[in-house]
Amino acid sequence: MKFNDLDLSELIIRSLKDQNYKKPTPIQAEVIPAILNNSDVMAAAQTGTGKTAAFVLPILSKLSNPKNNYKGHQLRALILTPTRELAAQVRENVNTYSKYLSIRSTAVYGGARIHNQKLKLRKGIDVLVATPGRLLDLYNQKSVNFKNIEILVLDEADQMLDMGFIHDIKKIIKLLPERRQNLMFSATFSNPFRSLALEVADKAIEISVTNDNQTGDNIEHCVHPVDKSRKTELLIELVETEKWEQALVFTRTKHGADRLKKQLDKVNIKSLAIHGNKTQNNRMKALDAFKNNRVSILVATDVAARGIDIKNMSQVINFDVPTVAKDYVHRIGRTGRAGEKGKAISLVSADEFRLLQDIEKLLNQKIERVEINGFEPEHAVPLKHKPAKKKFNNKGGYRKRKRSRKG
């Protein structure tokens, strides 16, 4: 199947050719026809499967179709996202695919000046991408009008629920016209997501091209066992010997991200850190610098990395193993996108073995351990957990060690 077979606008097909996109991904092939047929849709798809284009392309096609009696620059499509980064990323996709269309769009979110967002809304737009909190602020200040909205999209709905946006979402839904098309996207069909979907649209078509442990056959997984005190040293070694032009590195904490960034700077590896304590402006500048190859390493926490969509990202590094196994799937979804090959590398110390074991259980596979010469850990990362009689012992790898200042 090709995009030409999906009944999309000719001008959208032209923009896809500019991006060298020739055939739809599985989620796009199933979702696009359903949206063009005016069906409500609830879909499960992991990061990196082309999910954003799956709803942006048909929405733009519908808005640009003259037979829909379209009047330009009135708000007809609303896309809700959980984070600022994702809102900006979705809006960027709208801009890319509407290159040859007379369609205006903007994104509104917290952390940016609300006055500037009001000015853009006042000029008239067709597609609005928003985070729930900022959207309600604008509505309460009478800066946005919902009366002509025909399409509602809940993107990353599961994450919005996890972040406590359920009440804001319900408030927004009550303000919208009852007759509208509802499109809901989530990583999985969790029970909270299903409950919300039933409230929004009880007859939505279910489409799933994923499952909880799907990471893609095109992603290679690898574990480098290393003592915690030598993780930074090993990361530097990998960057230099593997000649990585770019890598996305995940840490567990904001402090850890800042500290790692400073350590990379000391050895002249250009890097930036993004996390919740950074201002929105700084986060957007860091993403822009990384996307445009002005820095080679972007250090991020899980929440800050939501919405990062960078083409040709060859590897993702788990500097710290995530405490929740599903976060591993979200992290490594930043590589191996659109069918390209990718690599997920985890630097694992002995005290993180149980977390690694949870990930392997989720993936239903053992991840290969590859020791790097000169970085063999004092305490091995075993293939399988073996209960020991004593809580801490040399063989099991759980003896307490004094943390080195290097880490």
XYZ file of C-alpha atoms in Angstrom:
407
model
C 0.000 0.000 0.000
C 1.102 3.563 -0.780
C -0.100 6.927 0.526
C -1.713 7.476 -2.886
C -4.116 4.626 -2.059
C -5.489 6.327 1.058
C -7.634 9.033 -0.561
C -5.630 11.869 0.990
C -5.527 15.348 -0.512
C -3.165 15.705 -3.491
C -1.418 18.603 -1.751
C -0.766 16.422 1.311
C 0.645 13.667 -0.912
C 2.950 16.331 -2.342
C 4.199 17.277 1.134
C 4.800 13.579 1.920
C 6.909 13.248 -1.230
C 8.981 16.211 -0.038
C 9.691 14.213 3.136
C 10.469 11.100 1.048
C 7.634 9.162 2.705
C 6.413 6.514 0.267
C 4.238 4.067 2.164
C 2.216 4.267 5.387
C 3.163 2.475 8.577
C 0.730 -0.198 9.879
C -1.004 2.233 12.269
C -1.357 4.826 9.494
C -2.747 2.275 7.029
C -5.517 1.346 9.487
C -6.294 4.687 11.139
C -6.268 7.080 8.159
C -9.186 5.427 6.263
C -11.248 5.229 9.463
C -10.775 8.952 10.186
C -11.537 9.920 6.585
C -14.718 7.848 6.924
C -15.722 10.081 9.890
C -15.503 7.236 12.425
C -14.567 7.741 16.062
C -11.291 5.921 16.740
C -9.453 4.624 19.790
C -6.007 3.358 18.835
C -3.059 1.823 20.653
C 0.357 2.516 19.188
C 3.835 2.884 20.621
C 6.150 5.828 20.087
C 7.936 5.675 16.746
C 5.147 3.959 14.799
C 4.026 7.058 12.903
C 1.095 7.674 15.244
C 1.112 11.476 14.942
C 0.891 11.428 11.150
C -1.884 8.826 11.458
C -4.251 11.503 12.763
C -2.656 14.708 11.434
C -2.774 13.642 7.758
C -6.491 12.785 7.574
C -7.480 15.805 9.696
C -5.644 18.153 7.321
C -7.139 16.345 4.340
C -10.664 16.792 5.724
C -10.119 20.464 6.555
C -8.776 21.190 3.077
C -11.598 19.397 1.225
C -13.917 21.976 -0.437
C -16.924 19.649 -0.224
C -16.812 19.995 3.578
C -17.921 23.655 3.228
C -14.730 24.712 4.892
C -14.351 28.312 6.030
C -10.734 29.155 6.714
C -9.224 30.169 10.045
C -11.923 29.081 12.430
C -11.034 26.526 15.070
C -12.239 23.141 13.821
C -9.695 20.638 15.175
C -8.423 20.447 18.763
C -5.502 18.189 19.685
C -4.793 17.689 23.411
C -1.361 16.467 24.535
C 0.123 15.866 28.012
C 3.360 17.857 27.666
C 4.689 21.057 26.139
C 7.318 19.197 24.142
C 4.758 16.894 22.589
C 2.454 19.827 21.806
C 5.295 21.598 19.999
C 6.222 18.406 18.160
C 2.657 17.737 16.980
C 2.311 21.337 15.809
C 5.573 20.941 13.878
C 4.057 17.894 12.139
C 0.930 19.901 11.279
C 3.122 22.610 9.729
C 5.138 20.082 7.731
C 2.156 18.284 6.235
C 0.113 21.458 5.589
C 2.968 23.046 3.647
C 0.843 23.471 0.503
C -2.463 24.141 2.275
C -4.046 27.394 3.451
C -4.321 26.147 7.011
C -3.188 27.947 10.149
C -2.183 26.188 13.318
C -0.615 26.985 16.647
C 0.323 25.292 19.926
C -0.499 26.614 23.393
C 1.050 25.329 26.620
C 2.286 26.460 29.992
C 5.755 27.899 30.448
C 5.337 30.282 27.499
C 3.868 33.812 27.523
C 0.090 33.578 27.410
C -0.150 37.052 25.828
C 1.649 35.867 22.681
C -0.606 32.825 22.486
C -3.693 35.051 22.730
C -2.446 37.154 19.809
C -2.031 34.083 17.613
C -5.509 32.818 18.487
C -6.994 36.236 17.747
C -5.632 36.102 14.174
C -7.637 32.953 13.522
C -6.470 29.343 13.308
C -7.780 26.023 12.024
C -5.895 23.492 14.155
C -5.039 24.043 17.824
C -2.592 21.815 19.712
C -2.782 22.352 23.474
C -1.996 21.064 26.927
C -5.164 20.863 29.070
C -4.206 23.376 31.776
C -3.193 26.197 29.443
C -6.220 25.589 27.212
C -8.591 26.049 30.159
C -6.724 29.239 31.171
C -7.274 30.644 27.674
C -10.923 29.605 27.657
C -11.555 31.233 31.041
C -9.999 34.422 29.666
C -12.346 34.169 26.649
C -9.419 33.858 24.233
C -10.552 30.628 22.568
C -13.924 29.586 21.161
C -14.953 25.942 20.892
C -18.285 26.317 19.066
C -16.994 25.231 15.616
C -14.836 22.301 16.735
C -15.551 19.188 14.710
C -12.597 16.972 15.615
C -11.114 16.219 19.055
C -7.844 14.313 19.450
C -6.556 12.975 22.762
C -2.890 12.157 22.108
C -0.925 10.021 24.598
C -4.166 9.709 26.576
C -2.661 7.167 28.982
C 0.053 9.622 29.970
C -2.471 12.428 30.447
C -4.307 10.159 32.879
C -1.053 9.251 34.667
C -0.244 12.957 35.038
C -3.598 13.721 36.658
C -5.272 15.587 33.780
C -8.510 13.611 33.942
C -10.552 16.430 35.532
C -9.252 19.041 33.073
C -10.019 16.729 30.144
C -13.574 16.161 31.368
C -14.091 19.926 31.776
C -12.900 20.549 28.222
C -15.085 17.789 26.766
C -18.194 19.334 28.368
C -17.398 22.637 26.624
C -17.203 21.101 23.141
C -20.064 20.586 20.669
C -21.755 17.209 21.174
C -21.542 16.390 17.461
C -17.866 15.901 16.743
C -15.376 13.229 15.695
C -13.332 11.776 18.564
C -9.847 10.324 18.079
C -8.022 8.826 21.060
C -4.474 7.484 21.053
C -2.647 5.613 23.798
C 0.381 3.371 24.181
C -1.867 0.590 25.508
C -5.540 -0.147 26.087
C -5.298 0.238 29.860
C -8.458 0.122 32.001
C -8.345 3.880 32.822
C -7.959 4.658 29.109
C -10.905 2.428 28.200
C -13.065 4.111 30.848
C -12.228 7.545 29.469
C -12.784 6.389 25.886
C -16.269 5.157 26.777
C -17.126 8.568 28.218
C -15.820 10.388 25.143
C -17.200 8.055 22.450
C -18.920 4.764 23.279
C -18.938 3.446 19.691
C -15.342 4.121 18.671
C -13.519 1.729 16.356
C -10.679 -0.066 18.191
C -7.374 -0.259 16.342
C -4.264 -1.798 17.847
C -0.942 -2.513 16.202
C 1.006 -2.909 19.405
C 1.196 -4.562 22.794
C 2.737 -3.622 26.136
C 6.129 -5.153 25.386
C 6.486 -4.167 21.734
C 9.734 -2.383 20.946
C 10.210 -3.245 17.299
C 12.321 -5.928 15.652
C 14.554 -3.226 14.197
C 15.889 -2.212 17.639
C 18.947 -4.017 18.985
C 19.112 -4.281 22.791
C 22.406 -4.387 24.659
C 23.501 -4.235 28.305
C 26.980 -3.060 29.318
C 27.611 -4.219 32.907
C 29.621 -1.579 34.787
C 30.164 -0.420 38.350
C 27.998 2.587 39.206
C 31.055 4.739 39.946
C 32.371 4.230 36.384
C 29.206 4.829 34.343
C 30.184 8.334 33.228
C 33.655 7.147 32.289
C 32.176 4.313 30.201
C 29.707 6.629 28.478
C 32.555 8.943 27.463
C 34.510 5.935 26.196
C 31.564 4.813 24.055
C 30.939 8.281 22.624
C 34.584 8.628 21.608
C 35.373 5.096 20.393
C 32.041 4.543 18.607
C 32.223 8.083 17.164
C 28.582 8.789 17.941
C 27.415 11.896 16.170
C 24.305 11.991 18.355
C 22.841 10.076 21.279
C 19.880 10.556 23.589
C 20.862 9.674 27.159
C 18.308 9.015 29.905
C 18.898 9.620 33.607
C 16.531 8.887 36.453
C 16.674 12.312 38.129
C 16.965 16.000 37.243
C 20.068 16.334 39.398
C 21.610 13.334 37.647
C 20.959 14.907 34.235
C 22.634 18.187 35.228
C 25.595 16.416 36.797
C 26.172 14.202 33.747
C 25.980 17.211 31.429
C 28.715 18.987 33.456
C 30.925 15.880 33.366
C 30.570 15.608 29.576
C 31.402 19.300 29.194
C 34.665 18.766 31.070
C 35.894 16.396 28.334
C 34.651 18.662 25.513
C 31.645 16.558 24.539
C 28.935 19.035 23.583
C 25.799 18.252 25.543
C 22.626 19.777 26.944
C 20.182 18.604 29.612
C 16.393 18.862 29.669
C 14.146 18.186 32.651
C 11.222 19.617 34.564
C 13.241 22.321 36.331
C 14.346 23.882 33.045
C 12.266 26.733 31.672
C 10.155 25.975 28.617
C 12.305 28.317 26.552
C 15.502 26.517 27.602
C 13.979 23.116 26.867
C 12.862 24.148 23.388
C 16.276 25.693 22.640
C 18.006 22.498 23.787
C 15.790 20.342 21.548
C 16.405 22.657 18.608
C 20.181 22.547 19.151
C 20.095 18.752 19.307
C 17.889 18.375 16.233
C 20.181 20.660 14.255
C 23.369 18.827 15.358
C 24.801 21.721 17.375
C 25.220 19.334 20.321
C 25.915 15.616 20.156
C 24.436 14.448 23.468
C 21.020 15.295 24.889
C 20.609 14.204 28.516
C 16.958 13.872 29.520
C 14.624 12.648 32.209
C 11.590 10.577 31.232
C 8.930 13.294 31.496
C 10.993 15.916 29.646
C 11.680 13.508 26.790
C 8.005 12.924 25.945
C 7.348 14.233 22.468
C 10.951 14.100 21.299
C 10.833 13.028 17.662
C 14.225 13.124 15.982
C 14.870 11.487 12.634
C 17.727 9.004 12.281
C 18.362 8.679 16.024
C 20.772 5.732 15.949
C 20.984 5.007 19.661
C 19.325 5.646 22.990
C 21.371 5.203 26.161
C 19.895 4.252 29.509
C 22.493 5.797 31.813
C 20.171 4.849 34.673
C 17.833 1.881 34.343
C 14.215 3.116 34.644
C 12.395 2.140 37.818
C 9.244 1.282 35.829
C 9.754 -1.312 33.101
C 7.267 0.289 30.677
C 9.356 3.473 30.718
C 12.091 1.460 28.981
C 9.736 0.906 26.038
C 8.904 4.628 25.896
C 12.578 5.601 26.101
C 13.875 3.374 23.360
C 10.942 4.296 21.133
C 13.028 7.359 20.260
C 15.293 5.175 18.126
C 14.408 2.786 15.313
C 11.659 5.104 14.080
C 9.813 4.684 10.774
C 11.460 1.317 10.149
C 15.058 2.520 10.574
C 17.493 0.427 12.608
C 18.247 1.562 16.150
C 20.146 0.503 19.228
C 19.117 0.593 22.897
C 22.146 0.520 25.189
C 21.808 0.228 28.974
C 24.641 0.858 31.425
C 23.717 -1.451 34.283
C 25.312 -1.781 37.700
C 24.719 -4.739 40.005
C 22.257 -2.855 42.222
C 20.025 -2.280 39.147
C 19.746 -5.963 38.285
C 16.201 -6.354 39.625
C 15.068 -3.381 37.478
C 16.730 -4.963 34.447
C 15.009 -8.242 35.276
C 11.612 -6.472 35.226
C 12.396 -5.081 31.751
C 13.433 -8.504 30.451
C 10.225 -9.984 31.832
C 8.181 -7.302 30.044
C 10.045 -7.853 26.772
C 9.963 -11.626 27.246
C 13.635 -11.853 26.347
C 17.066 -11.818 27.933
C 19.161 -8.844 26.850
C 22.719 -9.662 25.868
C 25.412 -8.607 28.368
C 28.521 -7.174 26.694
C 31.423 -6.219 28.955
C 33.700 -3.461 27.668
C 37.437 -4.063 28.032
C 38.787 -2.061 30.932
C 35.317 -1.586 32.458
C 34.639 -5.082 33.765
C 32.518 -4.587 36.901
C 33.704 -5.666 40.317
C 30.190 -7.023 40.880
C 28.714 -8.853 37.907
C 25.216 -8.311 36.517
C 23.873 -11.888 36.492
C 21.640 -13.444 33.854
C 19.307 -14.780 36.504
C 18.574 -13.847 40.115
C 19.827 -16.388 42.646
C 18.592 -15.826 46.213
C 21.481 -15.693 48.643
C 21.522 -16.665 52.299
C 23.120 -13.361 53.239
C 21.697 -10.045 52.159
C 25.006 -8.767 50.828
C 27.693 -10.988 49.364
C 30.505 -10.738 46.863
C 29.156 -13.398 44.494
C 25.609 -12.051 44.245
C 26.841 -8.581 43.460
C 24.875 -6.766 46.155
C 27.642 -5.807 48.572
C 27.386 -2.160 49.624
C 30.144 0.012 48.188
C 31.168 3.541 48.900
C 30.049 5.739 46.014
C 32.891 7.296 44.067
C 32.883 11.028 43.396
C 33.309 10.228 39.719
C 29.733 8.860 39.415
